[in-house]
GROMACS .gro file of C-alpha atoms in nm:
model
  347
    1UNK     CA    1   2.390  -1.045   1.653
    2UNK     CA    2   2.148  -1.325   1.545
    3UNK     CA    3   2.043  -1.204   1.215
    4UNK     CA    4   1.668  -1.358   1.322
    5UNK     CA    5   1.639  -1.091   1.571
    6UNK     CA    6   1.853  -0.779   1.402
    7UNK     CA    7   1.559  -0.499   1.421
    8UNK     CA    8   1.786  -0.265   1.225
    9UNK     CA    9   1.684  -0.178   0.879
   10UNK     CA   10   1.767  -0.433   0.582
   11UNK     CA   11   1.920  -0.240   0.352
   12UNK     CA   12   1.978   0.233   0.365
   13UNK     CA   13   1.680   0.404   0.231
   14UNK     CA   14   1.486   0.184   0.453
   15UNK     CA   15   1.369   0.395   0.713
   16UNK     CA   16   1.180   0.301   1.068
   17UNK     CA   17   1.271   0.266   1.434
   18UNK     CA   18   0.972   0.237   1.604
   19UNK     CA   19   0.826  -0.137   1.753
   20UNK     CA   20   0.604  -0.207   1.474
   21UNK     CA   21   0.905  -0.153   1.248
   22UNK     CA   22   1.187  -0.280   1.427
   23UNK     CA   23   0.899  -0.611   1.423
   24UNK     CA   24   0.913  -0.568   1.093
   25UNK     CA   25   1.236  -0.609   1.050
   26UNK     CA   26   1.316  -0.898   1.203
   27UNK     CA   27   1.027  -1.079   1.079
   28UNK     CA   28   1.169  -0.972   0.691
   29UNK     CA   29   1.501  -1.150   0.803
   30UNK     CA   30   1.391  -1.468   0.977
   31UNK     CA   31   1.178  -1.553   0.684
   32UNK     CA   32   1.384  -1.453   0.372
   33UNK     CA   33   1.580  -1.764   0.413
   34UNK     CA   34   1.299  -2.004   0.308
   35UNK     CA   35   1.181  -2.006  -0.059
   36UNK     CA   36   0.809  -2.003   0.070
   37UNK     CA   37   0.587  -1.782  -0.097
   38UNK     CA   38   0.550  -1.470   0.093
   39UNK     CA   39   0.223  -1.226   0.116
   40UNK     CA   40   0.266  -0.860   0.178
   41UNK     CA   41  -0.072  -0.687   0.311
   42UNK     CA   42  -0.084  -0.321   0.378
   43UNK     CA   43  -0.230  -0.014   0.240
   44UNK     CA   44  -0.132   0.200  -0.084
   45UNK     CA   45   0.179   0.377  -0.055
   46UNK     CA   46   0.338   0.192   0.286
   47UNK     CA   47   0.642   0.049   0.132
   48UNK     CA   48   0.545  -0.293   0.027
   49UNK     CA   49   0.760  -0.344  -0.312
   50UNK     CA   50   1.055  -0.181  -0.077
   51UNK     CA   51   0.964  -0.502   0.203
   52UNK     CA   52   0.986  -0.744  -0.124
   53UNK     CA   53   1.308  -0.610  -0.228
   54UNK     CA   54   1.439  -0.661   0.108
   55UNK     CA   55   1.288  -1.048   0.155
   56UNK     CA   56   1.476  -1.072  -0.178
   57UNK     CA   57   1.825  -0.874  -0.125
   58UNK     CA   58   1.833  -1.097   0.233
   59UNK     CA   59   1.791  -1.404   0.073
   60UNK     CA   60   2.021  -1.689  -0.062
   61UNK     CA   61   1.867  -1.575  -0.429
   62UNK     CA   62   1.985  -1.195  -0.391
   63UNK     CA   63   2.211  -1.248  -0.727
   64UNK     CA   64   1.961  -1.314  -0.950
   65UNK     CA   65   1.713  -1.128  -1.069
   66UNK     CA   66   1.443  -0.931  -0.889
   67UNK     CA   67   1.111  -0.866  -1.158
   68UNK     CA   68   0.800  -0.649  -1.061
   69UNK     CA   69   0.487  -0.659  -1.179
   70UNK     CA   70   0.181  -0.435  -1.131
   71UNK     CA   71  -0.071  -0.684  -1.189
   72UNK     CA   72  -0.354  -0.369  -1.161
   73UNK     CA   73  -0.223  -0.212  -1.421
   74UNK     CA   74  -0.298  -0.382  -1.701
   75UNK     CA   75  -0.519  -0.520  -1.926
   76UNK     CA   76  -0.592  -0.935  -1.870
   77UNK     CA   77  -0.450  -1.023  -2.196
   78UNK     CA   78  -0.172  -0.763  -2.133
   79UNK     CA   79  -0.127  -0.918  -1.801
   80UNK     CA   80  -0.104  -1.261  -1.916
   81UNK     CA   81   0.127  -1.184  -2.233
   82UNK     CA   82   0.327  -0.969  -1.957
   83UNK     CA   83   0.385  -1.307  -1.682
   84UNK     CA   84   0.405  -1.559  -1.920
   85UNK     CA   85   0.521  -1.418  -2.230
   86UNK     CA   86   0.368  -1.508  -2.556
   87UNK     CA   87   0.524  -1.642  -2.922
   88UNK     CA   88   0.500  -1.506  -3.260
   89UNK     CA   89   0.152  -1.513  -3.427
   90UNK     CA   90  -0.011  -1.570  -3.043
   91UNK     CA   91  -0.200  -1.296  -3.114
   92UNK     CA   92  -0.234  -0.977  -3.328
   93UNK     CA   93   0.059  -0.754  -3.361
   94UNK     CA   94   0.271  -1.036  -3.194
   95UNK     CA   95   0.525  -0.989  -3.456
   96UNK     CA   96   0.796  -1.195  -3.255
   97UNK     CA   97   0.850  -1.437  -2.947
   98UNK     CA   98   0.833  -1.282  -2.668
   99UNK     CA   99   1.004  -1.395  -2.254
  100UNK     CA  100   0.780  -1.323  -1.977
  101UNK     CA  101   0.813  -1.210  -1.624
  102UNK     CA  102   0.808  -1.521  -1.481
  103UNK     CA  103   1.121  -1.661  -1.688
  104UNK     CA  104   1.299  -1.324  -1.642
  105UNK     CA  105   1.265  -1.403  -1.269
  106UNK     CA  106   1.431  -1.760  -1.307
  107UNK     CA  107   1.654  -1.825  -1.016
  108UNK     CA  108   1.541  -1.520  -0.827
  109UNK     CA  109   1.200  -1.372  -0.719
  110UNK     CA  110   0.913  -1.235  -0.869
  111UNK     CA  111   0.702  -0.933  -0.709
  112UNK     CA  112   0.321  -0.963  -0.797
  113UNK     CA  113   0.187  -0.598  -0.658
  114UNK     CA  114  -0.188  -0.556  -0.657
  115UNK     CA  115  -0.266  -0.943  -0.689
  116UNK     CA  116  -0.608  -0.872  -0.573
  117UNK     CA  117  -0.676  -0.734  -0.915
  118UNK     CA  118  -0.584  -1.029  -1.084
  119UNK     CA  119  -0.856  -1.213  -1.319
  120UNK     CA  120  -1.005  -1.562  -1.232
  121UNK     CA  121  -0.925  -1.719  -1.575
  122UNK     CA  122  -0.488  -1.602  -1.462
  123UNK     CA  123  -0.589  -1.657  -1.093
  124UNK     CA  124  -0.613  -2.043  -1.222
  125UNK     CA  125  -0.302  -1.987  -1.426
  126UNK     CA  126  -0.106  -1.849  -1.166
  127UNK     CA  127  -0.261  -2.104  -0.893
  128UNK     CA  128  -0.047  -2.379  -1.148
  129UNK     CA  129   0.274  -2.150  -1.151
  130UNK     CA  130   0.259  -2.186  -0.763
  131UNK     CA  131   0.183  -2.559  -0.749
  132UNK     CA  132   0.402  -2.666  -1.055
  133UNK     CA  133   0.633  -2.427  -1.125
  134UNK     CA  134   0.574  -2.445  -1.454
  135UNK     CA  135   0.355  -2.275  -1.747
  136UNK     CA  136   0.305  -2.237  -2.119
  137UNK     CA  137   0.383  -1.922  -2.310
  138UNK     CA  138   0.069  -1.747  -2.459
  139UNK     CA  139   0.008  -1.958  -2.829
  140UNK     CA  140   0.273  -2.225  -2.750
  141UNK     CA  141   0.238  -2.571  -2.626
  142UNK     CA  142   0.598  -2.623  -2.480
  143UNK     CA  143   0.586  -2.637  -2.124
  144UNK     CA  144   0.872  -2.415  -1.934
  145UNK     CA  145   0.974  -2.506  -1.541
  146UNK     CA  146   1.059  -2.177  -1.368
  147UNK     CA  147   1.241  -2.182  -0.985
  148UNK     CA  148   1.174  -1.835  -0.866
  149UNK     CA  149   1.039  -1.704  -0.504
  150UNK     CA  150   0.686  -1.534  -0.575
  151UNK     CA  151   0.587  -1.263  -0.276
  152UNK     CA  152   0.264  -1.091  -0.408
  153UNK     CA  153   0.099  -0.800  -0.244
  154UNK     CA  154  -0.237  -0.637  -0.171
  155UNK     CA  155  -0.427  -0.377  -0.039
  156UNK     CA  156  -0.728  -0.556  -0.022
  157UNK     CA  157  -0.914  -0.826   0.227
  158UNK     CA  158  -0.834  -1.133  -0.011
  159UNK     CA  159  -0.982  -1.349   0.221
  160UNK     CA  160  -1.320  -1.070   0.216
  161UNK     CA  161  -1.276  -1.141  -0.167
  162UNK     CA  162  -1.273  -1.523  -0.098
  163UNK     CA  163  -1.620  -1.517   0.054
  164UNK     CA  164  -1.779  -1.317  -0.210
  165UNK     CA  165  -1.614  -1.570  -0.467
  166UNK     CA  166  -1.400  -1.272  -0.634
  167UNK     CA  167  -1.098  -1.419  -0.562
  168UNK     CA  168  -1.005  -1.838  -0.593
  169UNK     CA  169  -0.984  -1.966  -0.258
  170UNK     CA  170  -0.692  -2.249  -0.335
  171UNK     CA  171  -0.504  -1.923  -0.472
  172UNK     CA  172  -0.553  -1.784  -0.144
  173UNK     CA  173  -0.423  -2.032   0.080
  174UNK     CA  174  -0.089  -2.120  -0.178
  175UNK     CA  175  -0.034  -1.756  -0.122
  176UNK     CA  176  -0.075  -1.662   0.255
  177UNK     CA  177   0.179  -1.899   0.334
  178UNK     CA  178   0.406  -1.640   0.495
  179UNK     CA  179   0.190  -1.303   0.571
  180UNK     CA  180   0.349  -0.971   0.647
  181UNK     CA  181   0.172  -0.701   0.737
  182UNK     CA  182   0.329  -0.354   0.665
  183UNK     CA  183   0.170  -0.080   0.910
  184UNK     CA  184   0.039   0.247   0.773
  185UNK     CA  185   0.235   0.555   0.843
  186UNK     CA  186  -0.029   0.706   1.105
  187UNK     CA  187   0.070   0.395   1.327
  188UNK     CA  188   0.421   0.459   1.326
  189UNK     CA  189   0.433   0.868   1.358
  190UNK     CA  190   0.741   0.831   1.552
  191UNK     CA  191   0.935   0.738   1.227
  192UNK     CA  192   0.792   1.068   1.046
  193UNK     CA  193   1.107   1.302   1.161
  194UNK     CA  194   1.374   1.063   1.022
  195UNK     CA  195   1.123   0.987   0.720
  196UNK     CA  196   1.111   1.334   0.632
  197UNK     CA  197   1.494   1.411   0.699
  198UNK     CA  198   1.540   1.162   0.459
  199UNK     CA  199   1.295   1.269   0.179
  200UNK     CA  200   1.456   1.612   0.261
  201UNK     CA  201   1.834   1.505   0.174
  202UNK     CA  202   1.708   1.293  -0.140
  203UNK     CA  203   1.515   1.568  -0.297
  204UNK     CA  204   1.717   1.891  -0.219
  205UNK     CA  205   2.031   1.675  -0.377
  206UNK     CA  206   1.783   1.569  -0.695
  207UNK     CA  207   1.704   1.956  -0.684
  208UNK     CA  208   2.002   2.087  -0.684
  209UNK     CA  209   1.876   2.304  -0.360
  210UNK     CA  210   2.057   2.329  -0.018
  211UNK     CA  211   1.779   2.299   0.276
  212UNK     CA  212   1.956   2.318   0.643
  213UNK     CA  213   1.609   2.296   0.852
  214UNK     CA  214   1.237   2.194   0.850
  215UNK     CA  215   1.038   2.434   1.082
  216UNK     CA  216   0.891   2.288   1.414
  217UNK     CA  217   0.557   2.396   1.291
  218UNK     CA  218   0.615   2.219   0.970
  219UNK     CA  219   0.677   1.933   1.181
  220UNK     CA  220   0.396   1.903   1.381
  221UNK     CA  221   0.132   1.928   1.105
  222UNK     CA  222   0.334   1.647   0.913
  223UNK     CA  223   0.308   1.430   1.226
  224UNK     CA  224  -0.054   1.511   1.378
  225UNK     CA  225  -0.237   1.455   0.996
  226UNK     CA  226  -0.330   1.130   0.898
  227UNK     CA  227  -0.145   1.028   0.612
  228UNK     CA  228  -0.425   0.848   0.396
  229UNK     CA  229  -0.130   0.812   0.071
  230UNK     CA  230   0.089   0.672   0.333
  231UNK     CA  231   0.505   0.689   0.253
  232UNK     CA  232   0.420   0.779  -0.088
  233UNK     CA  233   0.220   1.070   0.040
  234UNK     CA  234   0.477   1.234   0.255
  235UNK     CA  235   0.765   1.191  -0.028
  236UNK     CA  236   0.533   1.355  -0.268
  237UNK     CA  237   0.490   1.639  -0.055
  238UNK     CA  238   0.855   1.712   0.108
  239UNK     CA  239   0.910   1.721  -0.322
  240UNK     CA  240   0.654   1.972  -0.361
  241UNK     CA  241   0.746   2.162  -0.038
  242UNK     CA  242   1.157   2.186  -0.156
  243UNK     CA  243   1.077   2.257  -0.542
  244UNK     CA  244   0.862   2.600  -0.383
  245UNK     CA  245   1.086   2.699  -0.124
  246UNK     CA  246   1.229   2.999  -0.182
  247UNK     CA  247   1.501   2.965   0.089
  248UNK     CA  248   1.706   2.708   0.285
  249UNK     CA  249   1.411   2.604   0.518
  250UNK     CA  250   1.093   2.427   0.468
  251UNK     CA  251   0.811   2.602   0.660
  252UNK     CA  252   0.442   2.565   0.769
  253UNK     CA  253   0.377   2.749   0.442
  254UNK     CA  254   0.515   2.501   0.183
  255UNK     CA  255   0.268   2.201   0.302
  256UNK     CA  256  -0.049   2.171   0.129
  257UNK     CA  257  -0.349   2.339   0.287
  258UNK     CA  258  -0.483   1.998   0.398
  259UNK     CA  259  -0.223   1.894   0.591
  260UNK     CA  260  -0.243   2.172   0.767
  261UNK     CA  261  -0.597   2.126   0.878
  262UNK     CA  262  -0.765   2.355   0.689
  263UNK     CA  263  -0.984   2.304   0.365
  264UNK     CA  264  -0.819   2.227  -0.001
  265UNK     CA  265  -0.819   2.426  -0.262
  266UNK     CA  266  -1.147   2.266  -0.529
  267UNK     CA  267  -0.926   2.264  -0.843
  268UNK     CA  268  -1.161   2.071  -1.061
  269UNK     CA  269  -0.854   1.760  -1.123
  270UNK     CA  270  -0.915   1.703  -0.721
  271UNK     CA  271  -1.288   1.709  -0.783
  272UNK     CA  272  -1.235   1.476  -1.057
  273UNK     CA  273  -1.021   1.198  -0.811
  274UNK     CA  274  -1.273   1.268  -0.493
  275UNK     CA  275  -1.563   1.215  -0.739
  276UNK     CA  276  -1.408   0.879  -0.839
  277UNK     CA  277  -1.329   0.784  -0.549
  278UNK     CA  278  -1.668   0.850  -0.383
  279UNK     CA  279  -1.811   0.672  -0.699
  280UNK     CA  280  -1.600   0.333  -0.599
  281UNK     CA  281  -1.674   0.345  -0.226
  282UNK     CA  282  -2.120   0.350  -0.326
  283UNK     CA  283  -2.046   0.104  -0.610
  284UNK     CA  284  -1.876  -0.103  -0.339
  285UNK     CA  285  -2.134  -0.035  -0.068
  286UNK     CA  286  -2.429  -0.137  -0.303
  287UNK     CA  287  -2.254  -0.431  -0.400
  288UNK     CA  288  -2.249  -0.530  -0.060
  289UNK     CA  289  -2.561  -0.443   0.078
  290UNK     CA  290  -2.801  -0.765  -0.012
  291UNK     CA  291  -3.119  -0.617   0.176
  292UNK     CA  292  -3.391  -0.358  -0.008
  293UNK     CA  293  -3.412  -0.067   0.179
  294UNK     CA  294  -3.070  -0.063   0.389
  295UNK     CA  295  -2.846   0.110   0.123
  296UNK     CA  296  -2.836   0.475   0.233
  297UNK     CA  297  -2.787   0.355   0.589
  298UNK     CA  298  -2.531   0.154   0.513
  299UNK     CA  299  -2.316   0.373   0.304
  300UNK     CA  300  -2.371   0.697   0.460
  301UNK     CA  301  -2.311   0.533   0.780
  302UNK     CA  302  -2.021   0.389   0.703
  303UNK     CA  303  -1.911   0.720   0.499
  304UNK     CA  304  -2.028   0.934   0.888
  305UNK     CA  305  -1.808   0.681   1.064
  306UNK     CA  306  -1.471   0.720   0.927
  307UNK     CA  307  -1.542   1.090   0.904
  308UNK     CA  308  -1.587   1.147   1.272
  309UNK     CA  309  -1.311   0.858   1.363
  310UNK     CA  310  -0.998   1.055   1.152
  311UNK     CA  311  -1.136   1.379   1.295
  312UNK     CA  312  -1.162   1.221   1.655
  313UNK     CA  313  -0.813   1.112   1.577
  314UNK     CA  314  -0.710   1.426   1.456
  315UNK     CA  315  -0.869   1.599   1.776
  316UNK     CA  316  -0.644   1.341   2.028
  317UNK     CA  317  -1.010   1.210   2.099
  318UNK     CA  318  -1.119   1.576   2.246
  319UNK     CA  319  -1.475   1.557   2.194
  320UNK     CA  320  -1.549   1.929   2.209
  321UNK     CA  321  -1.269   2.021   1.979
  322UNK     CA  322  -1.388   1.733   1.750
  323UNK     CA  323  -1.753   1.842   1.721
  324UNK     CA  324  -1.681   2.223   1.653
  325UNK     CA  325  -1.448   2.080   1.351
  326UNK     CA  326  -1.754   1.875   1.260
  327UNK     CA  327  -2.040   2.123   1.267
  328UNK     CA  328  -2.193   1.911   1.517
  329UNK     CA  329  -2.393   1.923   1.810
  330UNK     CA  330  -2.187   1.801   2.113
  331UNK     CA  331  -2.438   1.621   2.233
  332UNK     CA  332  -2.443   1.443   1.834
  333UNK     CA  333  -2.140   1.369   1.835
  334UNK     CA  334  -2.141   1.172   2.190
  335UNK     CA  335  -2.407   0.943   2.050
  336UNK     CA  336  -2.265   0.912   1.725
  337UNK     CA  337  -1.948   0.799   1.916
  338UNK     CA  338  -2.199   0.539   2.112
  339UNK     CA  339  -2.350   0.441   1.821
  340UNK     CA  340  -1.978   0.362   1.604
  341UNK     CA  341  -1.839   0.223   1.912
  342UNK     CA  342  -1.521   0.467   1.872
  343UNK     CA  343  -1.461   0.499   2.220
  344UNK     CA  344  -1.124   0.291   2.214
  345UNK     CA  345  -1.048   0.319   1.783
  346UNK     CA  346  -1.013   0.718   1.871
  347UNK     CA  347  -0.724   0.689   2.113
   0.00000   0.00000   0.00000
């Protein structure tokens, strides 16, 4: 077969055989020929450092090295130290020279997750990486040429960022040369059986356990709820479910209360995340909201939508069913639907 249009999986471990996968697929192998820079966009926890390794294992650079970085992780001066390495005296406590990521990577390809996170003072620095290929280490004046493939990833709108000036716009473009999008796991349910037969054999092995069945049950919650951790969520979770089982079979039982459609436990660490997380979303919303007076409508609106669209979802789009889970007024809820336009995003 043509290896542009082999829609099997690059490399074991790699697991999806629906369209958008089997798309995927192909797309990963016609492009990992080129040395273009390559842009993975997708949500946390969909598999986009396992879509870099692949671009890199199918390429003509697959024996040399393959570096990560998690650019969100840390600091700026961390960060840069970390890319472009530094020499001794840079800085305090650098006590000795020091090789960076980017001249680790030398001859093979360099992962850049969470580039969205990035500062503008190493956006510019990086922008010269892509356009030269060389740098300076931090504190040194030698220049050092580097060939290696750079695919970055976010989770983020980067162009969204580019019109609110939060990220450089030539960085953009030298970027978003080759796109791929990975799709989030509730758009490809029909992988969930074979991803959780998988995670099932991994972790029962790492266990030591022997697990001969998943319930149907179990099943069908793990492929009606809406994944919002993606991969990463289900993996954690077929973990959790094998580590508790008492015997050979992973039941309804084992899944977190969630998942099974009914309301989590309020441990005060979960109140601590959802707190912080409903702290970024109205720091985000009032950042966005230029006009006095629209800020509650904007963010609770936008808060109301999403609510009613992953229950909707959740529901198969039955409206009754949808607006008893709610607390709502039928009636409500048909206008509200009107209103959100979430006629055809419900299906």
């Amino acid at each position: 077969m043509d290896s542009d249009h082999d829609d099997s999986p690059p490399f074991d471990g790699f697991i999806g055989s629906c369209d958008r996968m089997r798309e995927l697929f192909r797309h990963i192998r016609k492009i990992a020929n080129s040395s273009a820079t390559v842009l993975l966009l997708g949500e946390t926890g969909t598999g986009k450092e396992l879509v870099a390794r692949a671009v890199h294992e199918q390429s003509p650079r697959s024996t040399g090295p393959f570096v990560r970085v998690n650019c969100g992780a840390l600091s700026e001066s961390l960060l840069e130290s970390e890319l472009f390495g530094h020499i001794k005296g840079a800085f305090t406590n650098a006590i000795e020279n020091r090789t960076g990521r980017f001249e680790a990577s030398h001859g093979g390809t360099i992962f850049l997750d969470e580039i969205n996170s990035v500062s503008p003072t190493l956006q510019v620095k990086l922008l010269r990486v892509l356009q030269e290929q060389e740098f300076e280490r931090v504190g040194d004046s030698k220049t050092i040429s580097v060939d290696c493939r750079i695919i970055a990833a976010t989770n983020r709108d980067l162009a969204e960022m580019v019109e609110k000036e939060s990220f450089r716009e030539d960085l953009y473009y030298r970027l978003n040369v080759l796109p791929i999008y990975v799709p989030a796991l509730r758009d490809r349910r029909e992988d969930i059986p074979d991803l959780v037969r998988f995670f099932v054999n991994r972790y029962a092995i790492e266990n030591q356990r022997i697990i001969a069945s998943v319930t149907s049950e179990a099943l069908s919650y793990l492929k009606a709820y809406l994944w919002p951790g993606n991969v990463r969520e289900l993996q954690n979770y077929i973990e959790r479910a094998i580590v508790l089982a008492d015997g050979d079979e992973i039941s309804a039982e084992l899944l977190p209360s969630h998942v099974r459609g009914e309301a989590p436990v309020r441990f005060g660490r979960v109140r601590t995340e959802l707190q912080s997380l409903c702290a970024e979303l109205v720091s985000r919303g009032l950042s966005e909201v230029a006009e006095d007076g629209a800020s509650h409508e904007a963010v609770m609106g936008l808060v109301e939508r999403e609510l009613i669209l992953q229950v909707l979802r959740s529901c198969q789009g039955t409206q009754t069913k949808t607006a008893s889970k709610l607390g709502i007024n039928r009636n409500t809820l048909h206008k509200k639907i009107e209103d959100y336009r979430l006629h055809d995003e419900a299906r």
